[in-house]
C-alpha positions as YAML, in Angstrom:
chain: A
units: angstrom
residues:
- id: 1
  name: UNK
  ca: [-46.57, 35.52, -20.69]
- id: 2
  name: UNK
  ca: [-46.05, 37.90, -23.61]
- id: 3
  name: UNK
  ca: [-44.32, 40.51, -21.44]
- id: 4
  name: UNK
  ca: [-41.97, 37.91, -19.95]
- id: 5
  name: UNK
  ca: [-41.08, 36.70, -23.46]
- id: 6
  name: UNK
  ca: [-39.70, 40.14, -24.36]
- id: 7
  name: UNK
  ca: [-37.20, 40.48, -21.50]
- id: 8
  name: UNK
  ca: [-38.00, 44.20, -21.73]
- id: 9
  name: UNK
  ca: [-36.16, 44.48, -25.06]
- id: 10
  name: UNK
  ca: [-37.94, 47.07, -27.23]
- id: 11
  name: UNK
  ca: [-37.62, 45.24, -30.53]
- id: 12
  name: UNK
  ca: [-38.89, 42.02, -28.95]
- id: 13
  name: UNK
  ca: [-41.88, 43.88, -27.53]
- id: 14
  name: UNK
  ca: [-42.81, 44.90, -31.06]
- id: 15
  name: UNK
  ca: [-42.16, 41.44, -32.50]
- id: 16
  name: UNK
  ca: [-44.10, 39.57, -29.85]
- id: 17
  name: UNK
  ca: [-47.07, 41.93, -30.11]
- id: 18
  name: UNK
  ca: [-47.10, 41.74, -33.88]
- id: 19
  name: UNK
  ca: [-46.84, 37.96, -34.02]
- id: 20
  name: UNK
  ca: [-49.53, 37.44, -31.36]
- id: 21
  name: UNK
  ca: [-51.86, 39.74, -33.26]
- id: 22
  name: UNK
  ca: [-51.02, 37.95, -36.52]
- id: 23
  name: UNK
  ca: [-51.62, 34.50, -35.00]
- id: 24
  name: UNK
  ca: [-55.00, 35.66, -33.65]
- id: 25
  name: UNK
  ca: [-55.89, 37.24, -36.99]
- id: 26
  name: UNK
  ca: [-55.00, 34.05, -38.88]
- id: 27
  name: UNK
  ca: [-57.14, 32.02, -36.47]
- id: 28
  name: UNK
  ca: [-60.07, 34.26, -37.55]
- id: 29
  name: UNK
  ca: [-62.01, 33.95, -34.32]
- id: 30
  name: UNK
  ca: [-65.44, 35.54, -34.62]
- id: 31
  name: UNK
  ca: [-65.34, 37.06, -31.13]
- id: 32
  name: UNK
  ca: [-62.00, 38.84, -31.78]
- id: 33
  name: UNK
  ca: [-60.37, 37.36, -28.67]
- id: 34
  name: UNK
  ca: [-56.73, 36.39, -28.46]
- id: 35
  name: UNK
  ca: [-56.41, 32.82, -27.22]
- id: 36
  name: UNK
  ca: [-53.52, 31.37, -25.23]
- id: 37
  name: UNK
  ca: [-52.63, 29.39, -28.34]
- id: 38
  name: UNK
  ca: [-52.21, 32.68, -30.23]
- id: 39
  name: UNK
  ca: [-49.90, 33.97, -27.52]
- id: 40
  name: UNK
  ca: [-47.78, 30.80, -27.56]
- id: 41
  name: UNK
  ca: [-47.60, 30.71, -31.36]
- id: 42
  name: UNK
  ca: [-46.85, 34.44, -31.52]
- id: 43
  name: UNK
  ca: [-44.04, 34.18, -28.98]
- id: 44
  name: UNK
  ca: [-42.49, 31.23, -30.83]
- id: 45
  name: UNK
  ca: [-42.64, 33.07, -34.18]
- id: 46
  name: UNK
  ca: [-41.21, 36.25, -32.63]
- id: 47
  name: UNK
  ca: [-38.37, 34.32, -31.03]
- id: 48
  name: UNK
  ca: [-37.44, 32.66, -34.35]
- id: 49
  name: UNK
  ca: [-37.43, 36.03, -36.12]
- id: 50
  name: UNK
  ca: [-35.43, 37.63, -33.29]
- id: 51
  name: UNK
  ca: [-32.83, 34.87, -33.47]
- id: 52
  name: UNK
  ca: [-32.48, 35.28, -37.23]
- id: 53
  name: UNK
  ca: [-32.63, 39.07, -37.43]
- id: 54
  name: UNK
  ca: [-30.82, 40.09, -34.25]
- id: 55
  name: UNK
  ca: [-28.80, 37.29, -32.67]
- id: 56
  name: UNK
  ca: [-27.49, 35.68, -35.84]
- id: 57
  name: UNK
  ca: [-26.73, 39.07, -37.36]
- id: 58
  name: UNK
  ca: [-24.81, 40.07, -34.23]
- id: 59
  name: UNK
  ca: [-22.49, 37.06, -34.40]
- id: 60
  name: UNK
  ca: [-22.13, 36.89, -38.18]
- id: 61
  name: UNK
  ca: [-18.56, 37.13, -39.35]
- id: 62
  name: UNK
  ca: [-16.93, 36.70, -35.94]
- id: 63
  name: UNK
  ca: [-13.53, 35.09, -35.70]
- id: 64
  name: UNK
  ca: [-13.19, 31.61, -34.24]
- id: 65
  name: UNK
  ca: [-11.66, 33.11, -31.10]
- id: 66
  name: UNK
  ca: [-14.58, 35.49, -30.65]
- id: 67
  name: UNK
  ca: [-17.05, 32.62, -31.04]
- id: 68
  name: UNK
  ca: [-15.09, 30.52, -28.54]
- id: 69
  name: UNK
  ca: [-15.19, 33.49, -26.15]
- id: 70
  name: UNK
  ca: [-18.98, 33.73, -26.44]
- id: 71
  name: UNK
  ca: [-19.46, 29.98, -26.05]
- id: 72
  name: UNK
  ca: [-17.23, 30.02, -22.96]
- id: 73
  name: UNK
  ca: [-19.38, 32.84, -21.54]
- id: 74
  name: UNK
  ca: [-22.57, 30.94, -22.32]
- id: 75
  name: UNK
  ca: [-21.61, 28.32, -19.74]
- id: 76
  name: UNK
  ca: [-22.33, 30.81, -16.95]
- id: 77
  name: UNK
  ca: [-25.86, 31.60, -15.79]
- id: 78
  name: UNK
  ca: [-24.92, 35.21, -15.04]
- id: 79
  name: UNK
  ca: [-21.87, 37.44, -15.51]
- id: 80
  name: UNK
  ca: [-18.69, 35.70, -16.59]
- id: 81
  name: UNK
  ca: [-15.22, 36.17, -15.20]
- id: 82
  name: UNK
  ca: [-12.81, 37.11, -17.97]
- id: 83
  name: UNK
  ca: [-10.13, 35.01, -16.26]
- id: 84
  name: UNK
  ca: [-12.46, 32.00, -16.29]
- id: 85
  name: UNK
  ca: [-13.29, 32.55, -19.97]
- id: 86
  name: UNK
  ca: [-9.57, 32.49, -20.77]
- id: 87
  name: UNK
  ca: [-9.10, 29.34, -18.70]
- id: 88
  name: UNK
  ca: [-11.95, 27.60, -20.54]
- id: 89
  name: UNK
  ca: [-10.47, 28.54, -23.91]
- id: 90
  name: UNK
  ca: [-6.97, 27.59, -22.75]
- id: 91
  name: UNK
  ca: [-5.20, 30.88, -23.39]
- id: 92
  name: UNK
  ca: [-3.79, 33.68, -21.22]
- id: 93
  name: UNK
  ca: [-6.32, 36.40, -20.30]
- id: 94
  name: UNK
  ca: [-4.12, 39.06, -21.87]
- id: 95
  name: UNK
  ca: [-4.46, 37.39, -25.28]
- id: 96
  name: UNK
  ca: [-8.25, 37.95, -25.23]
- id: 97
  name: UNK
  ca: [-8.22, 41.72, -24.64]
- id: 98
  name: UNK
  ca: [-8.77, 42.57, -28.32]
- id: 99
  name: UNK
  ca: [-11.51, 39.94, -28.62]
- id: 100
  name: UNK
  ca: [-13.29, 41.30, -25.55]
- id: 101
  name: UNK
  ca: [-13.04, 44.85, -26.93]
- id: 102
  name: UNK
  ca: [-14.42, 43.78, -30.31]
- id: 103
  name: UNK
  ca: [-17.39, 42.01, -28.71]
- id: 104
  name: UNK
  ca: [-18.11, 45.08, -26.56]
- id: 105
  name: UNK
  ca: [-17.81, 47.40, -29.58]
- id: 106
  name: UNK
  ca: [-20.25, 45.21, -31.52]
- id: 107
  name: UNK
  ca: [-22.59, 45.37, -28.48]
- id: 108
  name: UNK
  ca: [-22.73, 41.60, -28.10]
- id: 109
  name: UNK
  ca: [-21.33, 41.74, -24.57]
- id: 110
  name: UNK
  ca: [-20.85, 44.43, -21.95]
- id: 111
  name: UNK
  ca: [-18.66, 44.95, -18.94]
- id: 112
  name: UNK
  ca: [-20.60, 44.22, -15.77]
- id: 113
  name: UNK
  ca: [-17.76, 45.02, -13.38]
- id: 114
  name: UNK
  ca: [-13.99, 44.83, -13.22]
- id: 115
  name: UNK
  ca: [-13.02, 41.50, -14.79]
- id: 116
  name: UNK
  ca: [-16.59, 40.46, -15.60]
- id: 117
  name: UNK
  ca: [-18.71, 40.55, -18.74]
- id: 118
  name: UNK
  ca: [-22.31, 39.70, -19.60]
- id: 119
  name: UNK
  ca: [-24.40, 39.43, -22.73]
- id: 120
  name: UNK
  ca: [-25.90, 42.71, -23.97]
- id: 121
  name: UNK
  ca: [-28.80, 41.13, -25.83]
- id: 122
  name: UNK
  ca: [-31.44, 38.93, -24.21]
- id: 123
  name: UNK
  ca: [-31.51, 35.26, -25.16]
- id: 124
  name: UNK
  ca: [-28.00, 35.30, -26.66]
- id: 125
  name: UNK
  ca: [-26.84, 32.74, -24.10]
- id: 126
  name: UNK
  ca: [-29.77, 30.43, -24.94]
- id: 127
  name: UNK
  ca: [-29.12, 30.81, -28.67]
- id: 128
  name: UNK
  ca: [-25.43, 29.99, -28.32]
- id: 129
  name: UNK
  ca: [-26.08, 26.95, -26.16]
- id: 130
  name: UNK
  ca: [-28.83, 25.61, -28.42]
- id: 131
  name: UNK
  ca: [-26.72, 26.07, -31.57]
- id: 132
  name: UNK
  ca: [-23.22, 25.35, -30.24]
- id: 133
  name: UNK
  ca: [-22.35, 22.50, -32.63]
- id: 134
  name: UNK
  ca: [-23.65, 24.32, -35.70]
- id: 135
  name: UNK
  ca: [-21.79, 27.50, -34.73]
- id: 136
  name: UNK
  ca: [-18.51, 25.67, -34.21]
- id: 137
  name: UNK
  ca: [-18.89, 23.77, -37.47]
- id: 138
  name: UNK
  ca: [-18.62, 27.13, -39.26]
- id: 139
  name: UNK
  ca: [-14.97, 27.09, -38.21]
- id: 140
  name: UNK
  ca: [-14.39, 23.43, -39.06]
- id: 141
  name: UNK
  ca: [-14.66, 22.33, -35.45]
- id: 142
  name: UNK
  ca: [-16.55, 19.11, -34.83]
- id: 143
  name: UNK
  ca: [-17.74, 18.21, -31.36]
...
């Protein structure tokens, strides 16, 4: 369960391990075992810290267009077509070239093939979907 929660991302491996150990330590079990409850609590704490420290930091200060680009990507379970992203936003694909380049430079997304992009960081899609309204409200957009 702990390994799956990291998605193989090095920083998450450290966070999950630390938070599981901390949860077990706080539970002060006499036998020194780590219980399933410790694993679940540790994963939840690690995920919250990862969202704050990594995901939120990655998207901080993005333009409204860049955020719309990411939210349009988040609708896809896997790689996103750049043409489809443009269609969802309602602009020509050519007008998003600079936005795509910026998001790649900031390592938020990556090219997965000609005309396709995917998220570079695990759980970014989930974070964007779960916080869509709050993210858009930063730009004065109400849903």
